[in-house]
Each structure stands twice: as structure tokens, then as C-alpha cells.
Amino acid sequence: MKEPPKSANTMGRMWNLYKMGGLTPAIASMLGMSNAQQMAFIRSMSRDQRKESSMELQLSEMGAVVFDLETTGFNPYNGDEIISIGGVIIRGDQFEDAEPFYQLVNPRRRIPKHITELTGITNEMAEKAPDLMQSLHDFMDFVGKRVMICHGSGHDKQFLNSALWRTSKVNLTHRVLDTMMIAKWLEPKQIHYGLDDLLERFGIEVTTRHHALHDSIMTAKLYFQFLKMIRNRQVPTLGELYAYLSRH
């Protein structure tokens, strides 16, 4: 049987990518199949996630990924980049028996000295790391359809949205719970809600701060403490928790 011409195979791959993720990955396929497939995966996940309804999830059984990012600064729209991503999978108030996620990211720019001193991530380490597209693909694959949890979500969501838009022209569509917002709702009379303050207040051992995986683990332990308090307030579902948080 005569093989179809190479151009026909290429067009077939482009059509499949278009059906999965739209025009952008189809165009990108001309630049490299690997990036195009990663982009199509991210776009497909974003589209599927918009169809998911997580508000009825029982907090006592809810699967989630507690995550953290380390970055070169605070402004993703002015040149700052993600340099590491960490995450752990939980269900209810327990860690799941699954490998955690930790990956350095090549920011393709110099890491400021004070960030290296804070995180321990050097330019030499980052230069050997996967690029942003590969890292996002791996992380979103790890997250799957789970709810996402982090501390001080404004920073992390901003960087994820910037990265997802630049690489795949989508925004983050997962539900994100912020442990800082939960703390403010549970303890409205407190003054300080930083991660260090809360870890100390709830007696959680501090391992290594400003390390994406360690911070994820400590944030998960903090969230477990919050779940006990939430349970005492008879708030069983994610939707009801969001309703309370929206009032504060």
C-alpha cells in the first residue's frame, strides 16, 4: 500500500491538534510536535475543567493538590518568571500515597542574587531545568481535575495565569482555595496571616521555607488543621466554604 505523502500526515496531525485544543496548537505544530502536543493537552484540560462542577464536593473527602511556586520576583507581566513548582496530593485531611511533585523551571533569565539566597536556586541549577511549557504540562498533568490549594493565592494564580496564557492562550480554570483567606475567616481577630505566623500559631514544624515542595507540605498540614475547625462550624461542602469566604 502506498504511504500518504508527508504533507498529508502533517495536515492530519494539525487537524487532530485543532480538534483537541483549537487553532493555536495547530499552528504550533508546524514549529515542533512536542510543544504543540503539550499546548493541546493544557488547552484541552482547561476546556474540560470548565465543565466540572466541584461545589458539591464534600470537604472531608475532597481530593486536592496543595502547591507552591518560587519566582524571580513579584510581577509576571514585567519579566518575572517561575523558577520552581511543588505540590502534594491530599484527600480530605490526609496525604495521599502518591509521589509529590517538584520541578525546577528554566526562567531563561538571570535569577536575582537575593532570590537565590532566599530559595537556594542558582542560575546554574535553573539552566539545566525544563522550560516553562514542559514544566506547566507536567504540573497540570499532576493536578488533573483536582481542586488546587495554596497560601496567598493572588501571587500564584497571577503567575500561573501569565504562564498559561503565554504558552497556551488559556487561563487557569481550576478552583483554587486560599489558606490565607480561610485563616482570616476562622480567626478574624488575628493581625498576622503570613505562612510563618500561621505555622507557628498552629504548632506546625517548619522544615525548609521558600522551597516549593516543603512549603506545599507545610501548607497542607495547615489546611488539615483548618479542616477540623471548619468541620466544627458544620460547613460540609466546597460550595458552602466558598460562600462563607466570599463574605469576608
Coordinates of N, CA and C in Angstrom, one line a residue:
M1 N 0.8 -1.2 0.0 CA 0.0 0.0 0.0 C 0.9 1.2 0.0
K2 N 0.5 2.2 -0.9 CA 1.3 3.4 -1.0 C 1.1 4.3 0.3
E3 N 2.2 4.8 0.9 CA 2.1 5.6 2.0 C 1.6 7.0 1.6
P4 N 0.8 7.7 2.4 CA 0.4 9.0 2.1 C 1.6 10.0 2.2
P5 N 1.6 11.0 1.4 CA 2.7 12.0 1.4 C 2.9 12.6 2.8
K6 N 4.1 13.0 3.1 CA 4.4 13.6 4.4 C 3.5 14.7 4.7
S7 N 3.2 15.6 3.7 CA 2.4 16.7 3.9 C 1.0 16.3 4.4
A8 N 0.5 15.2 3.9 CA -0.8 14.7 4.3 C -0.8 14.3 5.8
N9 N 0.3 13.6 6.2 CA 0.5 13.3 7.6 C 0.5 14.5 8.5
T10 N 1.2 15.5 8.1 CA 1.4 16.7 8.8 C 0.0 17.4 9.0
M11 N -0.8 17.5 7.9 CA -2.1 18.1 8.0 C -3.0 17.3 8.9
G12 N -2.9 15.9 8.8 CA -3.7 15.1 9.7 C -3.4 15.4 11.2
R13 N -2.1 15.5 11.5 CA -1.7 15.8 12.9 C -2.2 17.2 13.3
M14 N -2.1 18.2 12.4 CA -2.6 19.5 12.7 C -4.1 19.5 13.0
W15 N -4.9 18.7 12.1 CA -6.3 18.6 12.3 C -6.7 18.0 13.7
N16 N -6.0 17.0 14.1 CA -6.2 16.4 15.4 C -5.9 17.3 16.5
L17 N -4.8 18.1 16.4 CA -4.5 19.1 17.4 C -5.5 20.2 17.4
Y18 N -6.0 20.6 16.3 CA -7.0 21.6 16.2 C -8.3 21.2 17.0
K19 N -8.7 19.9 16.7 CA -9.9 19.4 17.4 C -9.7 19.3 18.9
M20 N -8.4 19.0 19.3 CA -8.2 18.9 20.8 C -8.1 20.3 21.5
G21 N -7.4 21.2 20.8 CA -7.2 22.5 21.5 C -7.3 23.8 20.8
G22 N -7.8 23.7 19.5 CA -8.0 24.9 18.8 C -6.9 25.3 17.8
L23 N -7.0 26.5 17.3 CA -6.1 26.9 16.2 C -4.7 27.0 16.7
T24 N -4.5 27.5 17.9 CA -3.1 27.8 18.4 C -2.2 26.6 18.4
P25 N -2.6 25.5 18.9 CA -1.7 24.3 18.9 C -1.5 23.8 17.5
A26 N -2.6 24.0 16.6 CA -2.4 23.5 15.2 C -1.3 24.3 14.5
I27 N -1.3 25.6 14.8 CA -0.2 26.4 14.2 C 1.1 26.0 14.8
A28 N 1.1 25.8 16.1 CA 2.4 25.5 16.8 C 2.9 24.2 16.3
S29 N 2.1 23.3 15.8 CA 2.6 22.0 15.4 C 3.6 22.2 14.3
M30 N 3.5 23.2 13.5 CA 4.4 23.5 12.5 C 5.8 23.8 13.0
L31 N 5.8 24.3 14.3 CA 7.1 24.7 14.9 C 7.7 23.5 15.7
G32 N 7.0 22.5 16.1 CA 7.5 21.4 16.8 C 6.4 20.6 17.5
M33 N 6.4 19.3 17.2 CA 5.3 18.5 17.7 C 5.2 18.4 19.2
S34 N 6.4 18.4 19.8 CA 6.4 18.2 21.3 C 5.7 19.4 22.0
N35 N 6.1 20.6 21.6 CA 5.4 21.8 22.2 C 3.9 21.8 21.8
A36 N 3.6 21.5 20.6 CA 2.2 21.5 20.2 C 1.4 20.5 21.0
Q37 N 1.9 19.4 21.2 CA 1.2 18.4 22.0 C 1.0 18.8 23.4
Q38 N 2.0 19.4 24.0 CA 1.9 19.9 25.4 C 0.8 21.0 25.4
M39 N 0.9 21.9 24.4 CA -0.1 23.0 24.4 C -1.5 22.5 24.2
A40 N -1.7 21.5 23.4 CA -3.0 20.9 23.1 C -3.5 20.3 24.4
F41 N -2.6 19.6 25.1 CA -3.0 18.9 26.4 C -3.5 20.0 27.4
I42 N -2.8 21.1 27.6 CA -3.1 22.1 28.5 C -4.5 22.8 28.1
R43 N -4.6 23.1 26.9 CA -5.9 23.7 26.4 C -7.1 22.8 26.6
S44 N -6.9 21.5 26.3 CA -7.9 20.5 26.4 C -8.3 20.4 27.9
M45 N -7.3 20.3 28.8 CA -7.6 20.3 30.2 C -8.4 21.5 30.7
S46 N -8.0 22.7 30.2 CA -8.7 23.9 30.6 C -10.1 23.9 30.2
R47 N -10.4 23.4 29.0 CA -11.7 23.3 28.5 C -12.5 22.3 29.3
D48 N -12.0 21.2 29.6 CA -12.7 20.2 30.3 C -13.0 20.6 31.7
Q49 N -12.0 21.4 32.3 CA -12.2 21.8 33.7 C -13.4 22.8 33.9
R50 N -13.6 23.5 32.8 CA -14.8 24.5 32.9 C -16.1 23.7 33.0
K51 N -16.1 22.5 32.5 CA -17.4 21.7 32.6 C -17.6 21.1 33.9
E52 N -16.5 21.0 34.7 CA -16.6 20.3 36.0 C -17.3 21.2 37.1
S53 N -18.1 20.5 37.8 CA -18.8 21.2 39.0 C -18.2 20.6 40.3
S54 N -17.5 21.4 41.0 CA -16.8 20.9 42.2 C -17.5 21.4 43.5
M55 N -18.5 22.3 43.3 CA -19.1 22.9 44.5 C -19.8 21.9 45.4
E56 N -20.2 20.8 44.9 CA -20.9 19.8 45.8 C -19.9 18.8 46.5
L57 N -18.6 19.0 46.2 CA -17.6 18.1 46.8 C -17.7 18.2 48.3
Q58 N -17.6 17.1 49.0 CA -17.5 17.0 50.5 C -16.1 17.3 50.9
L59 N -15.9 18.3 51.7 CA -14.5 18.7 52.1 C -13.8 17.5 52.8
S60 N -14.6 16.6 53.5 CA -14.0 15.5 54.2 C -13.4 14.5 53.3
E61 N -13.8 14.5 52.0 CA -13.4 13.5 51.0 C -12.7 14.1 49.8
M62 N -12.6 15.4 49.8 CA -12.2 16.1 48.5 C -10.8 15.9 48.2
G63 N -10.5 15.5 47.0 CA -9.1 15.4 46.5 C -8.6 16.8 46.1
A64 N -7.4 17.1 46.4 CA -6.9 18.4 46.0 C -5.3 18.3 45.9
V65 N -4.8 19.3 45.2 CA -3.3 19.4 45.2 C -3.0 20.7 45.9
V66 N -2.2 20.6 46.9 CA -1.6 21.8 47.6 C -0.3 22.1 47.0
F67 N -0.2 23.3 46.5 CA 1.0 23.7 45.7 C 1.6 25.0 46.1
D68 N 2.8 25.2 45.6 CA 3.5 26.5 45.8 C 4.5 26.7 44.6
L69 N 4.7 28.0 44.3 CA 5.6 28.4 43.3 C 6.7 29.2 43.9
E70 N 7.9 29.1 43.4 CA 9.0 30.1 43.6 C 9.3 30.8 42.4
T71 N 9.5 32.1 42.5 CA 9.6 33.0 41.3 C 10.8 34.0 41.4
T72 N 11.1 34.6 40.3 CA 12.2 35.6 40.3 C 11.8 36.9 40.9
G73 N 10.6 37.1 41.1 CA 10.1 38.4 41.7 C 8.6 38.3 41.9
F74 N 7.9 39.5 41.8 CA 6.5 39.6 42.1 C 5.7 40.0 40.9
N75 N 6.3 40.2 39.7 CA 5.5 40.8 38.6 C 5.7 39.9 37.4
P76 N 4.8 39.0 37.1 CA 4.9 38.2 35.9 C 4.7 38.9 34.6
Y77 N 4.1 40.1 34.7 CA 3.8 40.9 33.5 C 4.9 41.9 33.2
N78 N 6.0 41.8 34.0 CA 7.1 42.7 33.8 C 8.4 41.9 33.9
G79 N 8.4 40.7 33.4 CA 9.6 39.9 33.2 C 10.0 38.9 34.3
D80 N 9.2 38.9 35.4 CA 9.5 37.8 36.4 C 8.9 36.5 36.0
E81 N 9.6 35.4 36.4 CA 9.3 34.1 35.9 C 9.3 33.1 37.1
I82 N 8.6 32.0 36.8 CA 8.5 30.8 37.7 C 9.9 30.1 37.7
I83 N 10.4 29.8 38.8 CA 11.7 29.0 38.9 C 11.6 27.6 39.5
S84 N 10.5 27.4 40.2 CA 10.2 26.1 40.7 C 8.7 25.9 41.1
I85 N 8.3 24.6 41.0 CA 6.9 24.3 41.3 C 6.9 23.1 42.2
G86 N 6.1 23.1 43.2 CA 6.0 22.0 44.1 C 4.5 21.7 44.4
G87 N 4.2 20.4 44.7 CA 2.8 20.1 45.0 C 2.7 18.7 45.7
V88 N 1.7 18.6 46.5 CA 1.3 17.3 47.1 C -0.1 17.0 46.9
I89 N -0.5 15.7 46.8 CA -1.9 15.3 46.6 C -2.5 15.0 48.0
I90 N -3.6 15.5 48.3 CA -4.3 15.2 49.5 C -5.7 14.7 49.2
R91 N -6.3 14.0 50.2 CA -7.8 13.7 50.2 C -8.3 13.9 51.6
G92 N -9.3 14.9 51.7 CA -9.8 15.2 53.0 C -8.6 15.8 53.8
D93 N -8.4 15.2 55.0 CA -7.3 15.7 55.9 C -6.1 14.7 55.9
Q94 N -5.9 14.0 54.8 CA -4.8 13.1 54.8 C -4.0 13.3 53.5
F95 N -2.7 13.0 53.6 CA -1.9 13.0 52.3 C -2.2 11.7 51.6
E96 N -2.3 11.7 50.3 CA -2.5 10.5 49.5 C -1.1 9.8 49.3
D97 N -1.2 8.5 49.2 CA 0.0 7.8 48.9 C 0.4 7.9 47.5
A98 N 1.0 9.1 47.2 CA 1.4 9.4 45.8 C 2.6 10.2 45.8
E99 N 3.5 10.1 44.8 CA 4.7 10.8 44.7 C 4.4 12.3 44.7
P100 N 5.0 13.1 45.5 CA 4.8 14.6 45.3 C 5.4 15.1 44.0
F101 N 5.1 16.3 43.7 CA 5.7 17.0 42.5 C 6.7 18.0 42.9
Y102 N 7.8 18.0 42.3 CA 8.8 19.1 42.4 C 9.6 19.2 41.2
Q103 N 9.7 20.4 40.7 CA 10.4 20.6 39.4 C 11.0 22.0 39.4
L104 N 12.2 22.1 39.0 CA 12.8 23.4 38.7 C 12.4 23.8 37.3
V105 N 12.3 25.1 37.1 CA 11.9 25.7 35.8 C 13.0 26.6 35.3
N106 N 13.4 26.5 34.0 CA 14.4 27.4 33.4 C 13.7 28.7 33.1
P107 N 14.0 29.8 33.8 CA 13.3 31.1 33.5 C 13.8 31.8 32.3
R108 N 14.9 31.3 31.7 CA 15.5 32.0 30.6 C 15.8 33.4 30.8
R109 N 16.2 33.7 32.1 CA 16.7 35.0 32.5 C 17.5 34.8 33.8
R110 N 18.3 35.8 34.2 CA 19.1 35.6 35.3 C 18.3 35.7 36.6
I111 N 18.6 34.8 37.6 CA 17.9 34.9 38.8 C 18.6 35.9 39.7
P112 N 17.8 36.9 40.3 CA 18.4 37.9 41.2 C 19.1 37.2 42.3
K113 N 20.2 37.8 42.8 CA 21.0 37.3 43.9 C 20.2 37.0 45.1
H114 N 19.3 38.0 45.5 CA 18.5 37.8 46.7 C 17.5 36.7 46.6
I115 N 17.1 36.4 45.4 CA 16.2 35.2 45.2 C 16.9 33.9 45.4
T116 N 18.1 33.9 44.9 CA 19.0 32.7 45.1 C 19.3 32.5 46.6
E117 N 19.5 33.6 47.3 CA 19.8 33.5 48.7 C 18.5 33.0 49.5
L118 N 17.3 33.4 49.0 CA 16.1 33.1 49.6 C 15.7 31.6 49.3
T119 N 15.8 31.2 48.1 CA 15.3 29.9 47.6 C 16.4 28.8 47.5
G120 N 17.7 29.2 47.4 CA 18.7 28.2 47.2 C 18.8 27.8 45.7
I121 N 18.0 28.4 44.8 CA 18.1 28.0 43.4 C 19.0 29.0 42.7
T122 N 20.1 28.4 42.1 CA 21.1 29.1 41.4 C 20.8 29.2 39.9
N123 N 21.5 30.1 39.2 CA 21.4 30.2 37.8 C 21.8 28.9 37.1
E124 N 22.9 28.3 37.7 CA 23.4 27.0 37.1 C 22.4 25.9 37.2
M125 N 21.7 25.8 38.3 CA 20.6 24.8 38.5 C 19.5 25.1 37.5
A126 N 19.1 26.3 37.4 CA 17.9 26.6 36.6 C 18.2 26.4 35.1
E127 N 19.4 26.6 34.7 CA 19.8 26.5 33.3 C 19.7 25.0 32.8
K128 N 19.7 24.1 33.7 CA 19.6 22.7 33.4 C 18.2 22.2 33.5
A129 N 17.3 23.0 33.9 CA 15.9 22.6 34.2 C 15.0 22.7 32.9
P130 N 13.9 22.0 32.9 CA 13.0 22.0 31.8 C 12.4 23.5 31.6
D131 N 12.0 23.8 30.3 CA 11.5 25.1 30.1 C 10.0 25.2 30.6
L132 N 9.5 26.4 30.5 CA 8.2 26.7 31.1 C 7.1 25.8 30.6
M133 N 7.0 25.6 29.2 CA 6.0 24.8 28.6 C 6.0 23.3 29.2
Q134 N 7.2 22.7 29.2 CA 7.3 21.4 29.7 C 6.9 21.3 31.2
S135 N 7.3 22.3 32.0 CA 7.0 22.3 33.4 C 5.5 22.4 33.7
L136 N 4.9 23.3 32.9 CA 3.4 23.5 33.0 C 2.7 22.3 32.6
H137 N 3.1 21.6 31.6 CA 2.5 20.4 31.1 C 2.6 19.3 32.2
D138 N 3.8 19.2 32.8 CA 4.0 18.1 33.8 C 3.1 18.5 35.1
F139 N 3.1 19.7 35.4 CA 2.4 20.1 36.7 C 0.9 20.0 36.5
M140 N 0.3 20.4 35.3 CA -1.1 20.3 35.1 C -1.5 18.9 35.0
D141 N -0.7 18.0 34.4 CA -0.9 16.6 34.4 C -1.0 16.0 35.8
F142 N -0.1 16.5 36.7 CA -0.1 16.1 38.1 C -1.4 16.5 38.8
V143 N -1.8 17.7 38.5 CA -3.0 18.3 39.2 C -4.3 17.5 38.7
G144 N -4.4 17.2 37.4 CA -5.6 16.6 36.9 C -6.8 17.5 37.1
K145 N -7.9 16.9 37.5 CA -9.1 17.7 37.7 C -9.3 18.1 39.2
R146 N -8.3 17.9 40.0 CA -8.4 18.2 41.4 C -8.5 19.7 41.7
V147 N -9.1 20.0 42.8 CA -9.1 21.4 43.4 C -7.7 21.7 43.7
M148 N -7.3 23.0 43.6 CA -5.9 23.4 44.0 C -6.0 24.3 45.2
I149 N -5.0 24.1 46.1 CA -4.9 24.9 47.4 C -3.5 25.5 47.5
C150 N -3.5 26.7 47.9 CA -2.2 27.4 48.2 C -2.4 28.5 49.2
H151 N -1.3 29.1 49.6 CA -1.3 30.1 50.6 C -1.0 31.5 49.9
G152 N -1.9 32.4 50.1 CA -1.7 33.7 49.4 C -1.9 33.5 47.9
S153 N -3.0 33.1 47.4 CA -3.2 32.6 46.1 C -3.1 33.7 45.0
G154 N -3.2 35.0 45.4 CA -3.0 36.0 44.4 C -1.7 35.9 43.6
H155 N -0.6 35.7 44.3 CA 0.7 35.6 43.7 C 0.8 34.4 42.8
D156 N 0.4 33.3 43.3 CA 0.5 32.0 42.5 C -0.4 32.0 41.3
K157 N -1.7 32.5 41.5 CA -2.6 32.5 40.4 C -2.2 33.4 39.3
Q158 N -1.6 34.6 39.7 CA -1.2 35.5 38.7 C -0.1 35.0 37.8
F159 N 0.9 34.3 38.5 CA 2.0 33.7 37.7 C 1.5 32.5 36.9
L160 N 0.6 31.7 37.4 CA 0.1 30.6 36.6 C -0.7 31.1 35.4
N161 N -1.5 32.1 35.6 CA -2.3 32.6 34.5 C -1.4 33.2 33.4
S162 N -0.4 34.0 33.9 CA 0.5 34.6 32.9 C 1.2 33.5 32.1
A163 N 1.7 32.4 32.8 CA 2.4 31.4 32.1 C 1.5 30.6 31.2
L164 N 0.3 30.3 31.6 CA -0.6 29.5 30.8 C -1.0 30.3 29.6
W165 N -1.2 31.6 29.7 CA -1.6 32.4 28.6 C -0.5 32.6 27.6
R166 N 0.7 32.8 28.1 CA 1.9 32.9 27.2 C 2.2 31.6 26.4
T167 N 2.0 30.5 27.1 CA 2.3 29.2 26.4 C 1.2 28.6 25.6
S168 N -0.1 28.8 26.1 CA -1.2 28.1 25.6 C -2.4 28.9 25.3
K169 N -2.4 30.2 25.6 CA -3.5 31.1 25.4 C -4.8 30.6 26.2
V170 N -4.6 30.2 27.4 CA -5.7 29.8 28.3 C -5.4 30.4 29.7
N171 N -6.5 30.5 30.5 CA -6.3 30.9 31.9 C -6.6 29.7 32.8
L172 N -6.2 29.8 34.0 CA -6.5 28.8 35.0 C -7.9 28.7 35.2
T173 N -8.5 27.5 35.0 CA -9.9 27.3 35.2 C -10.2 26.4 36.5
H174 N -9.2 25.9 37.1 CA -9.4 25.1 38.3 C -9.9 26.0 39.5
R175 N -10.6 25.4 40.4 CA -11.0 26.0 41.7 C -9.7 26.1 42.5
V176 N -9.5 27.3 43.1 CA -8.3 27.5 44.0 C -8.8 27.9 45.3
L177 N -8.4 27.2 46.4 CA -8.7 27.6 47.8 C -7.4 28.2 48.3
D178 N -7.6 29.3 49.0 CA -6.5 30.1 49.6 C -6.5 29.9 51.1
T179 N -5.5 29.3 51.7 CA -5.4 29.0 53.1 C -5.3 30.3 53.9
M180 N -4.8 31.4 53.3 CA -4.8 32.7 54.0 C -6.2 33.2 54.2
M181 N -7.1 33.1 53.1 CA -8.5 33.5 53.2 C -9.2 32.7 54.3
I182 N -8.9 31.4 54.3 CA -9.6 30.5 55.3 C -9.2 31.0 56.7
A183 N -7.9 31.3 56.9 CA -7.4 31.7 58.2 C -8.1 33.0 58.6
K184 N -8.3 33.9 57.7 CA -8.9 35.2 58.0 C -10.4 35.0 58.4
W185 N -11.0 34.0 57.8 CA -12.4 33.7 58.1 C -12.5 33.0 59.5
L186 N -11.6 32.1 59.8 CA -11.6 31.3 61.0 C -11.1 32.2 62.2
E187 N -10.2 33.1 62.0 CA -9.6 33.8 63.1 C -9.6 35.3 62.7
P188 N -10.8 35.9 62.6 CA -10.8 37.3 62.2 C -10.2 38.3 63.1
K189 N -9.9 38.0 64.3 CA -9.3 39.0 65.2 C -7.8 39.0 65.2
Q190 N -7.2 38.0 64.5 CA -5.8 38.0 64.4 C -5.3 39.1 63.5
I191 N -4.0 39.4 63.7 CA -3.4 40.5 62.9 C -2.6 40.0 61.7
H192 N -1.8 38.9 62.0 CA -0.9 38.4 61.0 C -1.3 37.0 60.4
Y193 N -1.3 36.9 59.1 CA -1.8 35.7 58.4 C -0.8 35.2 57.4
G194 N 0.5 35.6 57.6 CA 1.5 35.0 56.8 C 1.8 33.6 57.1
L195 N 2.4 32.9 56.2 CA 2.6 31.4 56.4 C 3.4 31.1 57.6
D196 N 4.5 31.9 57.8 CA 5.3 31.7 59.0 C 4.5 31.9 60.3
D197 N 3.7 32.9 60.3 CA 2.9 33.2 61.5 C 1.9 32.1 61.8
L198 N 1.3 31.6 60.8 CA 0.3 30.5 61.0 C 0.9 29.2 61.3
L199 N 2.0 28.9 60.7 CA 2.7 27.7 61.1 C 3.1 27.7 62.6
E200 N 3.6 28.8 63.1 CA 3.9 28.9 64.5 C 2.7 28.9 65.4
R201 N 1.6 29.5 64.9 CA 0.4 29.6 65.8 C -0.2 28.2 65.9
F202 N -0.1 27.4 64.9 CA -0.8 26.1 64.9 C 0.2 24.9 65.2
G203 N 1.4 25.3 65.6 CA 2.4 24.3 66.1 C 2.9 23.4 65.0
I204 N 3.0 23.8 63.8 CA 3.4 23.0 62.7 C 4.9 23.2 62.5
E205 N 5.7 22.1 62.4 CA 7.1 22.2 62.3 C 7.5 22.8 61.0
V206 N 8.4 23.8 61.1 CA 9.0 24.4 59.9 C 10.2 23.6 59.4
T207 N 10.2 23.2 58.2 CA 11.3 22.4 57.6 C 12.2 23.4 56.8
T208 N 11.9 23.6 55.6 CA 12.7 24.5 54.7 C 11.7 25.5 54.1
R209 N 11.8 26.7 54.5 CA 10.9 27.7 53.9 C 11.4 28.2 52.5
H210 N 10.5 28.7 51.7 CA 10.8 29.2 50.3 C 11.4 28.1 49.4
H211 N 11.0 26.9 49.7 CA 11.2 25.7 48.9 C 9.8 25.2 48.5
A212 N 9.6 25.2 47.1 CA 8.2 25.0 46.7 C 7.6 23.7 47.3
L213 N 8.3 22.6 47.4 CA 7.7 21.4 47.9 C 7.5 21.4 49.4
H214 N 8.6 21.9 50.1 CA 8.4 22.0 51.6 C 7.3 22.9 52.0
D215 N 7.2 24.0 51.3 CA 6.1 25.0 51.6 C 4.7 24.3 51.3
S216 N 4.7 23.5 50.2 CA 3.4 22.8 49.9 C 3.0 21.9 51.0
I217 N 4.0 21.1 51.5 CA 3.7 20.1 52.6 C 3.3 20.9 53.9
M218 N 3.9 22.0 54.2 CA 3.6 22.7 55.4 C 2.2 23.3 55.3
T219 N 1.9 23.8 54.1 CA 0.6 24.4 53.8 C -0.5 23.4 53.9
A220 N -0.2 22.2 53.4 CA -1.2 21.1 53.5 C -1.5 20.7 55.0
K221 N -0.4 20.7 55.8 CA -0.6 20.4 57.2 C -1.5 21.5 57.9
L222 N -1.3 22.7 57.5 CA -2.0 23.9 58.0 C -3.5 23.7 57.6
Y223 N -3.7 23.3 56.3 CA -5.1 23.1 55.8 C -5.8 22.0 56.6
F224 N -5.1 21.0 57.0 CA -5.6 19.9 57.8 C -6.1 20.4 59.1
Q225 N -5.4 21.3 59.7 CA -5.8 21.9 61.0 C -7.1 22.8 60.8
F226 N -7.1 23.5 59.7 CA -8.3 24.3 59.4 C -9.5 23.4 59.1
L227 N -9.3 22.3 58.5 CA -10.5 21.4 58.3 C -11.2 21.0 59.6
K228 N -10.4 20.8 60.6 CA -11.0 20.4 61.9 C -12.0 21.6 62.4
M229 N -11.5 22.8 62.2 CA -12.2 24.0 62.7 C -13.5 24.2 61.8
I230 N -13.3 23.9 60.5 CA -14.4 24.1 59.5 C -15.5 23.0 59.8
R231 N -15.0 21.8 60.2 CA -16.0 20.8 60.5 C -16.8 21.1 61.7
N232 N -16.2 21.8 62.7 CA -16.9 22.2 63.9 C -17.9 23.3 63.6
R233 N -17.7 24.0 62.5 CA -18.7 25.0 62.1 C -19.7 24.5 61.2
Q234 N -19.7 23.2 61.0 CA -20.7 22.5 60.1 C -20.8 23.0 58.7
V235 N -19.6 23.1 58.1 CA -19.5 23.5 56.7 C -19.0 22.3 55.9
P236 N -19.9 21.5 55.3 CA -19.5 20.2 54.7 C -19.0 20.3 53.3
T237 N -19.4 21.3 52.5 CA -19.0 21.2 51.1 C -18.1 22.4 50.7
L238 N -17.5 22.2 49.5 CA -16.7 23.3 49.0 C -17.5 24.5 48.6
G239 N -18.7 24.3 48.1 CA -19.5 25.4 47.8 C -19.9 26.2 49.0
E240 N -20.2 25.6 50.1 CA -20.6 26.3 51.3 C -19.4 27.0 51.9
L241 N -18.2 26.4 51.8 CA -17.0 27.1 52.2 C -16.7 28.4 51.4
Y242 N -16.9 28.3 50.1 CA -16.7 29.4 49.2 C -17.7 30.5 49.6
A243 N -18.9 30.1 49.9 CA -19.9 31.1 50.3 C -19.5 31.9 51.5
Y244 N -19.0 31.2 52.5 CA -18.5 31.9 53.7 C -17.3 32.8 53.5
L245 N -16.4 32.3 52.7 CA -15.2 33.0 52.4 C -15.5 34.3 51.6
S246 N -16.5 34.2 50.7 CA -16.9 35.4 49.9 C -17.5 36.6 50.7
R247 N -17.9 36.3 52.0 CA -18.4 37.3 52.8 C -17.4 38.0 53.6
H248 N -16.1 37.6 53.5 CA -15.1 38.1 54.3 C -14.0 38.7 53.5

